Coordinates of C-alpha atoms in Angstrom, one line a residue:
X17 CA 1.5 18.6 43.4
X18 CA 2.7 15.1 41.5
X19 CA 4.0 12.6 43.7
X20 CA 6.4 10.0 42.6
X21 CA 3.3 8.0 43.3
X22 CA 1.1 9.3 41.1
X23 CA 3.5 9.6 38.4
X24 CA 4.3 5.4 38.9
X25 CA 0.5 5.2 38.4
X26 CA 0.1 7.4 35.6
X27 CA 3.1 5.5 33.6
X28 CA 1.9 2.2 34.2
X29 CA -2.2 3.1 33.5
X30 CA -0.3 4.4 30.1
X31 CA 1.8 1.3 29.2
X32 CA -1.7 -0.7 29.8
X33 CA -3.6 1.5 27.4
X34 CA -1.1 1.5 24.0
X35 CA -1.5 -2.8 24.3
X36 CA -4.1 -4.7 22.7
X37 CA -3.4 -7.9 23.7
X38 CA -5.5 -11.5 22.9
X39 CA -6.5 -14.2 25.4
X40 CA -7.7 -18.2 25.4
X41 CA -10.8 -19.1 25.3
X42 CA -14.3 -18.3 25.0
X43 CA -14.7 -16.4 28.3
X44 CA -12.9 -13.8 29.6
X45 CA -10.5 -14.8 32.1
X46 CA -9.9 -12.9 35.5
X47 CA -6.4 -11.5 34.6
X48 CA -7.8 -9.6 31.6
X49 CA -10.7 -8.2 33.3
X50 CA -8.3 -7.4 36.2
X51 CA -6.3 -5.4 33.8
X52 CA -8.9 -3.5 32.0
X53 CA -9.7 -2.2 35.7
X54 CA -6.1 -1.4 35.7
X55 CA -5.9 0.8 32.5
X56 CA -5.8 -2.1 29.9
X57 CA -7.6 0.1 26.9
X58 CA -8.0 -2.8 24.0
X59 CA -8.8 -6.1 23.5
X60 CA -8.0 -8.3 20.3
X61 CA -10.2 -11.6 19.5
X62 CA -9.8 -14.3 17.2
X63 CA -10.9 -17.2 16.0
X64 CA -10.5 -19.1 19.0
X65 CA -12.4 -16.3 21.1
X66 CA -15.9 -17.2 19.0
X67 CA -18.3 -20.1 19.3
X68 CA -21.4 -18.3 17.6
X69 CA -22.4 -14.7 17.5
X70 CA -24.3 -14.7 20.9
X71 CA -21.8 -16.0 22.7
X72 CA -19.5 -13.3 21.1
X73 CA -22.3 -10.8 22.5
X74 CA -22.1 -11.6 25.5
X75 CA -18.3 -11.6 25.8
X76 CA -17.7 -8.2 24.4
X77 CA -20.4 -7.4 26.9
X78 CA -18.7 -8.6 29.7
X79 CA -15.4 -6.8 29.0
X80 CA -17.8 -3.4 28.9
X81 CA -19.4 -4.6 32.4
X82 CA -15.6 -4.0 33.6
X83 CA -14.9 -0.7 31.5
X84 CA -17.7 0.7 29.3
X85 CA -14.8 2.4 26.9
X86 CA -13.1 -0.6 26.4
X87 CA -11.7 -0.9 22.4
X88 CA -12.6 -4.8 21.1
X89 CA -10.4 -5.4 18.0
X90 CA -11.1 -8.0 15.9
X91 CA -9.1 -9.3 12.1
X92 CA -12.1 -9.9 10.2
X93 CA -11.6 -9.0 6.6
X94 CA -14.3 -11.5 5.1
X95 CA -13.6 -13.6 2.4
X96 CA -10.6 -15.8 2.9
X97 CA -9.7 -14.0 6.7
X98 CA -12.5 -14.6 9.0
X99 CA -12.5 -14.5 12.7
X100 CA -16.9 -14.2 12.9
X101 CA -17.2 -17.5 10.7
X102 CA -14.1 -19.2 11.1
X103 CA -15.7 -22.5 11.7
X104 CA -18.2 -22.6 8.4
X105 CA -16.5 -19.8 6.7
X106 CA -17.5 -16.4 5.7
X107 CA -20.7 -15.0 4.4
X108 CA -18.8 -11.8 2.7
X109 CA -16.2 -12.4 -0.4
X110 CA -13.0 -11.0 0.0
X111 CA -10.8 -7.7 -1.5
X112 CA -10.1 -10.0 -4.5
X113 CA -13.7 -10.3 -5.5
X114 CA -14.8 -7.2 -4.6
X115 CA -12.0 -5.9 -7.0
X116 CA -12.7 -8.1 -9.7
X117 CA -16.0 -6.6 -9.4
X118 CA -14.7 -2.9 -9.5
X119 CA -18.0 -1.6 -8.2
X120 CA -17.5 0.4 -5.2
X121 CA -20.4 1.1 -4.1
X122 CA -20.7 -2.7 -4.1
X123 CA -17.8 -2.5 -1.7
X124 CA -19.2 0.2 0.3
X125 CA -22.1 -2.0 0.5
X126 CA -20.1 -5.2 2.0
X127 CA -18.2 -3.3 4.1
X128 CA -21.1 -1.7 5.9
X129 CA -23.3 -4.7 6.1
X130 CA -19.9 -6.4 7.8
X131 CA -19.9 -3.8 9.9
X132 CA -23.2 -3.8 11.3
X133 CA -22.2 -7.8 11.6
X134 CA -19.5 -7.1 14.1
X135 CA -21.0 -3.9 15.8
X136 CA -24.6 -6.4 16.7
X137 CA -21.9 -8.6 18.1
X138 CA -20.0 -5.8 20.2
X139 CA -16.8 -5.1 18.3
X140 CA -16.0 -2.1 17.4
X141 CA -12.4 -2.1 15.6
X142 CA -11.7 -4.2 12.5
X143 CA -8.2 -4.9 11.8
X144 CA -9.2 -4.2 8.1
X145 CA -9.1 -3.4 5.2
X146 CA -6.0 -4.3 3.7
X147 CA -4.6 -1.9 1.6
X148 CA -1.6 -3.5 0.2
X149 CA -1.5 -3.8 -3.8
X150 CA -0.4 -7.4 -4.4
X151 CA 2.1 -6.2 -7.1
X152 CA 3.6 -9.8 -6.5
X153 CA 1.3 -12.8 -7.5
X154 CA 3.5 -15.0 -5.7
X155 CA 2.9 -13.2 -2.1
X156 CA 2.5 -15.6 0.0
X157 CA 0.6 -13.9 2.8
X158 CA -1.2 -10.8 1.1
X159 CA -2.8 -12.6 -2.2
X160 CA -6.4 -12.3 -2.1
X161 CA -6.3 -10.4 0.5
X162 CA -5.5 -7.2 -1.7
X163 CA -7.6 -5.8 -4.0
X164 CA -5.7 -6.1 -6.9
X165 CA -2.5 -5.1 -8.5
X166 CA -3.6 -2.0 -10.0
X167 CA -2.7 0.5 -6.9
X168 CA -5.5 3.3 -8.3
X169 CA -8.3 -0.1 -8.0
X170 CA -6.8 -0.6 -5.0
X171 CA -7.2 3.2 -3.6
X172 CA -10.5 3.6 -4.5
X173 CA -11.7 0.2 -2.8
X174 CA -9.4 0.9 0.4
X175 CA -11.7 4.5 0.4
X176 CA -15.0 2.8 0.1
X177 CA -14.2 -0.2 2.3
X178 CA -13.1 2.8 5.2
X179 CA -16.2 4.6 4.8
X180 CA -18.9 1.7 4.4
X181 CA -17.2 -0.1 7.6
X182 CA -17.2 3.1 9.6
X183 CA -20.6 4.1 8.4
X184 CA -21.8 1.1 11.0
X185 CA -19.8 2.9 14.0
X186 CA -16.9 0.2 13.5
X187 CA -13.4 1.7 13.6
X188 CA -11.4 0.7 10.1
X189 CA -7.8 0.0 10.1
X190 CA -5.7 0.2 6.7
X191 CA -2.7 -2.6 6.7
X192 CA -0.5 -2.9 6.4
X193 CA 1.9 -0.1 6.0
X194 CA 3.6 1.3 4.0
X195 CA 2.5 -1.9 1.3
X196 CA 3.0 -5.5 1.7
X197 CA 2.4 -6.4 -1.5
X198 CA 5.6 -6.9 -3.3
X199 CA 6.8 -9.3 -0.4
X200 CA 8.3 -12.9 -1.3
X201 CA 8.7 -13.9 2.6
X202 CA 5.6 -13.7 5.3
X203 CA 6.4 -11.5 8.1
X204 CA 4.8 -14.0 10.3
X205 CA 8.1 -16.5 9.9
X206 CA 11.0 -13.9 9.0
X207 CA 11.8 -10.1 7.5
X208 CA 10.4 -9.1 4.1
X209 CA 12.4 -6.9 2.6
X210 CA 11.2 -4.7 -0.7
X211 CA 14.1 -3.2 -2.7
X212 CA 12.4 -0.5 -4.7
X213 CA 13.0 3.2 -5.5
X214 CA 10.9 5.8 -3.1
X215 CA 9.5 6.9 -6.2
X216 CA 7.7 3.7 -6.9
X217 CA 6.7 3.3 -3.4
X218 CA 5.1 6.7 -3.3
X219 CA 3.5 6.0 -6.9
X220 CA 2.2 2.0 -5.8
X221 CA 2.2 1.5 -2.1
X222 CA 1.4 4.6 -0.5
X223 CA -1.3 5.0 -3.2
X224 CA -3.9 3.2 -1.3
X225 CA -3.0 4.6 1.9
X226 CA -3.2 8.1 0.9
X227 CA -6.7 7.3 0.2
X228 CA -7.7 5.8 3.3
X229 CA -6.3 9.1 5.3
X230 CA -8.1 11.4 2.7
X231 CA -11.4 8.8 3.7
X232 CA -11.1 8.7 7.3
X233 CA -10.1 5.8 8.5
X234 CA -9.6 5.8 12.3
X235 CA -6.5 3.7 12.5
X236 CA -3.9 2.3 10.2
X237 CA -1.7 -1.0 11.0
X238 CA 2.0 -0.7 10.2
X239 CA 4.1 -3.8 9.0
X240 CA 6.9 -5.5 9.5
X241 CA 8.8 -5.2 6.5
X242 CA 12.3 -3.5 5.3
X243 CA 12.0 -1.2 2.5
X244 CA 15.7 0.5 2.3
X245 CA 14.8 3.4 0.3
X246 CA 12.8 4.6 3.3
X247 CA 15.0 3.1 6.3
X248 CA 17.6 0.6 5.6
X249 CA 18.1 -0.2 9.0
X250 CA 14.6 -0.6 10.8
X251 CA 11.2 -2.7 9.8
X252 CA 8.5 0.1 9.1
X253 CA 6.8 -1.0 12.9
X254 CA 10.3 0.2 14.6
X255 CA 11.1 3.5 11.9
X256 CA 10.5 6.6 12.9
X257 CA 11.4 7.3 9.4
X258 CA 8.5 5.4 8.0
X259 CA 5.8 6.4 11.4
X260 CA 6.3 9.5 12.1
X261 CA 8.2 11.1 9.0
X262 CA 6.0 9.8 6.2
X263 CA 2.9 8.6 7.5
X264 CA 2.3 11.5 10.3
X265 CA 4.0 13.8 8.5
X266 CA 4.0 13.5 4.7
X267 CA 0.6 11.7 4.6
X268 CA -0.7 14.0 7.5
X269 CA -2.4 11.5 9.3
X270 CA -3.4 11.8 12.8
X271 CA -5.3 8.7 14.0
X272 CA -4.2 5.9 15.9
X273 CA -1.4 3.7 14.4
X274 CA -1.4 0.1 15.8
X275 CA 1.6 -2.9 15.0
X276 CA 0.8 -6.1 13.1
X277 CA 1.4 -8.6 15.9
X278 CA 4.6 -8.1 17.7
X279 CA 5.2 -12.1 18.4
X280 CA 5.7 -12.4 14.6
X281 CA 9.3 -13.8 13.8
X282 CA 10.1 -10.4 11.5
X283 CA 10.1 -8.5 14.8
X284 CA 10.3 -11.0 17.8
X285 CA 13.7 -12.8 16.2
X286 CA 15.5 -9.9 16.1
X287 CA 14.2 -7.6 18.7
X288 CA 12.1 -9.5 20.9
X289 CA 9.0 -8.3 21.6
X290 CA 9.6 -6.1 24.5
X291 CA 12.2 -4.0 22.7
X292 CA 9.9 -4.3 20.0
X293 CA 7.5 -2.8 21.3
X294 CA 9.5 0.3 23.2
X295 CA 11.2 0.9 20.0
X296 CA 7.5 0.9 18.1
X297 CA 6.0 3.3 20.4
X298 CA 8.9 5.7 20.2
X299 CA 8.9 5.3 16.6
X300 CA 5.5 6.7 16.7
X301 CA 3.0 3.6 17.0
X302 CA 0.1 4.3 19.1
X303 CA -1.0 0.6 19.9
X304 CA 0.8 -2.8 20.7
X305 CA -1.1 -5.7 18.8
X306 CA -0.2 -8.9 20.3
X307 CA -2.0 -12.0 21.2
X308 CA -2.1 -13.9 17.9
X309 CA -0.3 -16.5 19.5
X310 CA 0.9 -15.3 22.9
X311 CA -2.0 -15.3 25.2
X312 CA -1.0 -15.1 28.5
X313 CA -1.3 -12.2 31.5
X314 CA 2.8 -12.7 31.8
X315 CA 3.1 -11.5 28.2
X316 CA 1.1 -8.4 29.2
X317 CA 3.1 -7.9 32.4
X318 CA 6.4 -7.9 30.8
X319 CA 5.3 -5.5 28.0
X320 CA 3.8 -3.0 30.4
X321 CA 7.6 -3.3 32.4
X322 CA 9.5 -2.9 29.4
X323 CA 7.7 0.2 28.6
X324 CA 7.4 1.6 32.3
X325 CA 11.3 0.7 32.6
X326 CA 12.4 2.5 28.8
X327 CA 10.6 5.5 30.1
X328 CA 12.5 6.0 32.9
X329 CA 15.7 5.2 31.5
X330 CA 14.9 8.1 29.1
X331 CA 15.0 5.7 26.0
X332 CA 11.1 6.6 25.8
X333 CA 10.1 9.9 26.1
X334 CA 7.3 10.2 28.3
X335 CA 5.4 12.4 26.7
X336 CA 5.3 9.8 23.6
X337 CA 3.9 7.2 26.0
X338 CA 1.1 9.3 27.3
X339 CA 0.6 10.9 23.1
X340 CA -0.2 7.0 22.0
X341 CA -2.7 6.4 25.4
X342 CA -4.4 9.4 24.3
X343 CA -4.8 8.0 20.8
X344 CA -6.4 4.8 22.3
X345 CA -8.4 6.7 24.4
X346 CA -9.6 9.1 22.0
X347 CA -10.7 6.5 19.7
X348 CA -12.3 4.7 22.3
X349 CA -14.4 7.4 22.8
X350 CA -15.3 7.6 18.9
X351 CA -16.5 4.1 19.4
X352 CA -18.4 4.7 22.6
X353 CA -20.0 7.9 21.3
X354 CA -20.9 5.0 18.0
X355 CA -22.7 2.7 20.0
X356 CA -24.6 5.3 22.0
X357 CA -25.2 7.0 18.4
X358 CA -26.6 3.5 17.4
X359 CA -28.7 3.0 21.0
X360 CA -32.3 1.3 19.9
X361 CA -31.5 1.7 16.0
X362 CA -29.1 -1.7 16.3
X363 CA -30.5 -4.0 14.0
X364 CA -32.6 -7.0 15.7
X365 CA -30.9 -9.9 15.2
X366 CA -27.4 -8.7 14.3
X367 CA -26.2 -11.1 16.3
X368 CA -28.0 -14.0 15.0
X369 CA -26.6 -17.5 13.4
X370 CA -24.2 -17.0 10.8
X371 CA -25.9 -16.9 7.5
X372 CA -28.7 -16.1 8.7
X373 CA -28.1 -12.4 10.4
X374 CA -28.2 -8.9 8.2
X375 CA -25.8 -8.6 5.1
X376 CA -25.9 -12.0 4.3
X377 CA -28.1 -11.8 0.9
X378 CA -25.5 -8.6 -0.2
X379 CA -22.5 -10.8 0.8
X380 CA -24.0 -14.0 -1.6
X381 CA -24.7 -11.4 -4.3
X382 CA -21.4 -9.8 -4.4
X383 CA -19.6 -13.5 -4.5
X384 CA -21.8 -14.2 -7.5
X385 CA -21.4 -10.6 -9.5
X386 CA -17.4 -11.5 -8.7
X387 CA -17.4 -15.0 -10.5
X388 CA -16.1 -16.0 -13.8
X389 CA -16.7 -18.8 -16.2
X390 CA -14.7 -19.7 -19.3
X391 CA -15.7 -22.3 -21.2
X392 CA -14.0 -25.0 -22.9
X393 CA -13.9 -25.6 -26.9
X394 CA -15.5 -28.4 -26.7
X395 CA -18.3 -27.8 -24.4
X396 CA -20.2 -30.2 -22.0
X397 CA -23.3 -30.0 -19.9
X398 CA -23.3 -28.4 -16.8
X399 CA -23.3 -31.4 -13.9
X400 CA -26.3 -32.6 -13.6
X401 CA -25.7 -35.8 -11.2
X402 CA -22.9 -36.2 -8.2
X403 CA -19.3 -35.8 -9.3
X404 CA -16.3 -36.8 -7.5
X405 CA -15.0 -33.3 -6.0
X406 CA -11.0 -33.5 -5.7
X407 CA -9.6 -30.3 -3.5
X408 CA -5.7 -29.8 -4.0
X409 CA -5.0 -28.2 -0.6
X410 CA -1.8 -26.1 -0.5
X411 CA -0.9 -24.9 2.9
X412 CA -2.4 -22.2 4.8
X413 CA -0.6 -19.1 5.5
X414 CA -0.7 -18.2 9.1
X415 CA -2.9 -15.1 8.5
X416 CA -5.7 -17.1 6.7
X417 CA -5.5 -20.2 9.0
X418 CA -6.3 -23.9 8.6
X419 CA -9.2 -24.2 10.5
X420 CA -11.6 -22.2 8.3
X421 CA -13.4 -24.9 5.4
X422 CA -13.0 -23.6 1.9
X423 CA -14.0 -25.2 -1.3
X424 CA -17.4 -26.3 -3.2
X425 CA -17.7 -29.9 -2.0
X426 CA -20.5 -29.1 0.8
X427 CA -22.3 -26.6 -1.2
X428 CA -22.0 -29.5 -4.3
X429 CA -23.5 -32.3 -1.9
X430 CA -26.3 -30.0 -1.3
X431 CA -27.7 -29.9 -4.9
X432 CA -26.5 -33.0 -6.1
X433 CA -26.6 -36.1 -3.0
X434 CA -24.0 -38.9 -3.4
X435 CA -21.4 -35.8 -4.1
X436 CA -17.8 -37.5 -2.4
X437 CA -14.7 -35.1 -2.1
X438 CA -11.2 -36.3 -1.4
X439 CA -8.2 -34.0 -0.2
X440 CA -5.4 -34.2 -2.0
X441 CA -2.6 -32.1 -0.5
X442 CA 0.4 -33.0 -3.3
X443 CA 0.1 -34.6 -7.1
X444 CA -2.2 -37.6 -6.7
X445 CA -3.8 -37.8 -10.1
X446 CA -4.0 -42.0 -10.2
X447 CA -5.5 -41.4 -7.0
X448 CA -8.0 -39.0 -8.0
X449 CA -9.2 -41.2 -11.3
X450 CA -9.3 -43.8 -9.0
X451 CA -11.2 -42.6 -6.6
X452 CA -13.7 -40.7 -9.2
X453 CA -14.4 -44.0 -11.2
X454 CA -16.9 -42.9 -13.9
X455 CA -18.1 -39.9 -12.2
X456 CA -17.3 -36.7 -13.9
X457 CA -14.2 -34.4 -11.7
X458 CA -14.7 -31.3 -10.1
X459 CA -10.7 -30.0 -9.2
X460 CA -10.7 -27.2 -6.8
X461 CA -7.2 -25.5 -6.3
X462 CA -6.4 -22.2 -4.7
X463 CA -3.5 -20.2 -6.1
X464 CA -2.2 -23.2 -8.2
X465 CA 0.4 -20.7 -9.9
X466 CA 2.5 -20.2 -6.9
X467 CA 1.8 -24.3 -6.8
X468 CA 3.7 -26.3 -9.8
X469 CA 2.5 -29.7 -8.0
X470 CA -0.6 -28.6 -8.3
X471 CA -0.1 -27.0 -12.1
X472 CA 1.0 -30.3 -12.8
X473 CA -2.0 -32.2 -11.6
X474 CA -4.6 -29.9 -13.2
X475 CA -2.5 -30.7 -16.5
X476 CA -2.2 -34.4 -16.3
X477 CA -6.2 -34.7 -14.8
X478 CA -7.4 -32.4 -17.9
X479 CA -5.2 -34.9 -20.0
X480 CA -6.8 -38.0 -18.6
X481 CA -10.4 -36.5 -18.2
X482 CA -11.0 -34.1 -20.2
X483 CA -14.6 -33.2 -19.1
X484 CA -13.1 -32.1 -15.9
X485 CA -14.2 -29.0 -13.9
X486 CA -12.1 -26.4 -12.6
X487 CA -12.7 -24.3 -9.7
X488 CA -10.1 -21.5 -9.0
X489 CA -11.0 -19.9 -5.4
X490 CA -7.7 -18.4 -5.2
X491 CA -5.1 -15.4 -7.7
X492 CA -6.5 -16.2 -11.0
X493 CA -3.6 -15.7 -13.3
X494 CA -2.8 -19.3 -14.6
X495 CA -4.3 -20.2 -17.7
X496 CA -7.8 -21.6 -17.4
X497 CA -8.0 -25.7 -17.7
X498 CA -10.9 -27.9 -18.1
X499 CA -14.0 -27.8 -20.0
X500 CA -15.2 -25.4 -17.3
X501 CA -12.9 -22.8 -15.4
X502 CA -14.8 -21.1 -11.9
X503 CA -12.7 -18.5 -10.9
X504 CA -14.3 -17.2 -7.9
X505 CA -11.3 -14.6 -7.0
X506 CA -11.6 -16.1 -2.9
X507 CA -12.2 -18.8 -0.9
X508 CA -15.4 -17.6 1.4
X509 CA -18.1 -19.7 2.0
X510 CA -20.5 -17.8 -0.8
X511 CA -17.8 -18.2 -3.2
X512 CA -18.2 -21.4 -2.9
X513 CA -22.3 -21.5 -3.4
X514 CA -21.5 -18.8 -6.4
X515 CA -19.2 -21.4 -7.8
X516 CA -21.5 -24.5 -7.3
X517 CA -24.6 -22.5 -8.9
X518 CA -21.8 -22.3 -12.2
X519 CA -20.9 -25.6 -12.6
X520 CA -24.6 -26.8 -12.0
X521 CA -26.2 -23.9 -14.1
X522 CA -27.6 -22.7 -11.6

């Protein structure tokens, strides 16, 4: 016989499991591991849950030592999006390159070495690959993020990049659905909205993600964007339209889904993220991601209320709660049965110094296969002696965050000593001559076609110097400047060496 008792324990055990919340720190704090005992299924880390590889070790460890089938999530694309090298930058390129490339065995490749990277290190869910085809070069949160803009490029990469990740035992998750690529707004700050006919969303968008279901991937992230021609009244995260109608449905997909971050201002500002989140889960979402930047046991608390509370008004069925637990659990369980599958045959050393550990030499190789050079009419040398590296640095988007170092400057200093660099984040150029004095310009920008400051500066430094050097580590769709144009198609740290090897000859 169920008691009222048991039933209370069962809801709330249930409510734990669909969350996969984030924490401070470098250490897991009492609450969380309190909570895993409790039911808490999933864990999300970021940048500011890693200090080196070892230490990562032995935190994903330590959440196990509480519950051995605990889920650790982690957003590590590579390239531009790194949560394993955030502090030096990341030893894989990015969807961009790996696109430009159009090799995808290459991408296989990358994604399995990246996920022997995390799985040495204890994770075993990537909040990646994103899917989205950046059909709008001005995105200001997707960009190289994607692909490409050619949604059959994008669908066979999204296919390799699912099956090379998950070859390592790590748990793939398509994002960010249904497509976030024709966005002019980032969901982290306010609504997107994407005015298209159904027919060109099942023709672009879904493309991609029809291809990750046909390849396997175990989960698929949902975003928080309004596209009216599937629901014009709900973001995809809170549309059963878009959930459980299309993507369970239509696309016949029966892994877990999980939210973007439910603390982002396309959801929280309207809904707030408990309703958000009761209204995801019904909707058909199998996993709560928040923790980006609310990182706290209260925010846990409240969202396993909200959802304990909706069930027993009868807003939440509860049957739908204890559906999505069972989805966490049961990929738990692929991931558990992963590592055991894995035992001894782990790689020694996976969790060694970045850019140093396995996959580094394929990640370097891929940056370089993804780089191109056009050359200038009137050709000069390669640099032979220190230049006078000037980085026009646009703003961050949340996603990517400002803490990661991007650029050639370091990588530049190495080869040529008595390299200087000087940040310029608006249109400087006196400044820039001044600084450079007779010493020939390296100009790195990143996107500097959603930039016109930037534009602008490339146009008057070319002008003034002509012999300048331009590195691209962002979209490459403005029209190359300089006697030398890098485009390395991302910002990672071996884009950076590819680049440097170019504009030295290397």
């Amino acid at each position: 016989m169920t008691t009222l008792v048991d039933r209370t324990d069962s809801l709330t055990r249930d409510a734990l499991a669909v969350l996969q919340p984030g924490f401070a720190g470098t250490t897991a704090p009492d609450w969380l591991l309190r909570r895993i005992g409790e039911g808490l299924s999933s864990v999300g880390l970021f940048g500011r849950n890693i200090a080196s590889p070892g230490q990562l070790a032995a935190l994903t460890a330590r959440l196990r030592a509480e519950r051995e089938d605990v889920l650790v999530a982690i957003d590590e694309e590579g390239g531009d999006v790194t949560r394993l090298e955030a502090r030096t930058g990341s030893s894989f390129p990015g969807n961009y390159a790996l696109g430009s490339v159009d090799d995808v065995e290459l991408t296989r490749a990358v994604a399995a070495a990246l996920g022997r990277r995390l799985a040495g290190c204890g994770v075993d869910l990537n909040w990646a690959p994103s899917a989205d085809v950046n059909s709008n070069p001005d995105n200001p949160v997707i960009g190289v993020r994607s692909f490409g803009a050619d949604p059959a490029l994008v669908a066979r990469h999204t296919a390799a990049y699912v099956r090379g990740l998950q070859s390592a035992g790590v748990a793939a998750c398509a994002k960010h659905f249904p497509g976030h690529g024709d966005t002019a707004v980032d969901s982290h700050h306010a609504l997107p909205r994407i005015d298209v006919e159904s027919a060109t969303l099942h023709s672009r968008e879904l493309r991609p993600f029809r291809a990750a279901v046909s390849a396997g991937s175990k989960s698929v992230m949902s975003a928080h964007i309004l596209l009216p021609a599937l629901d014009p009244d709900r973001p995809a995260t809170l549309s059963p339209r878009v959930l459980t109608g299309l993507l369970r449905q239509e696309l016949g997909y029966t892994g877990l889904i999980v939210t973007d971050g439910m603390e982002m201002r396309a959801v929280s500002a309207v809904y707030g993220i408990e309703r958000g989140s009761v209204l995801a889960i019904a909707a058909g979402a199998d996993a709560i991601c928040v923790g980006g930047g609310l990182t706290d046991e209260d925010t846990v608390l409240r969202l396993r209320d909200a959802l304990v509370a909706a069930v027993r008004r009868g807003e939440l069925p509860e049957e739908r709660l204890a559906d999505a637990a069972a989805r966490v659990r049961a990929l738990a369980d692929w991931t558990r049965g992963a590592r055991g599958a894995r035992g001894a045959a782990s790689e020694p050393g996976a969790a060694s110094q970045e850019g140093t550990a396995p996959g580094t030499e394929i990640g370097l190789a891929a940056a370089r296969r993804a780089v191109r050079v056009t050359v200038a009419e009137c050709r000069t040398e390669p640099l032979t002696t220190a230049p006078y590296v000037a980085a026009f640095t646009p703003v961050a988007n949340i996603a990517v965050g400002g803490e990661t170092p991007w650029g050639v400057a370091a990588e530049l200093a190495r080869r040529l000593p008595g390299t200087e660099t000087g940040s310029y984040p608006d249109a400087a150029v006196d400044d820039v001559l001044l600084a450079a004095g007779g010493r020939r310009i390296v100009a790195v920008v990143r996107d500097a076609h959603r930039h016109p400051w930037m534009s602008r500066s490339l146009d008057a430094l070319v002008a003034a110097r002509p012999d300048t050097i331009v590195v691209e580590m962002g979209l490459n769709t403005a029209p190359p400047r300089g006697s030398l144009h890098v485009a390395t198609y991302g910002a990672a740290r071996v884009c950076g060496i590819a680049a440097a090897e170019a504009v030295t000859g290397a």
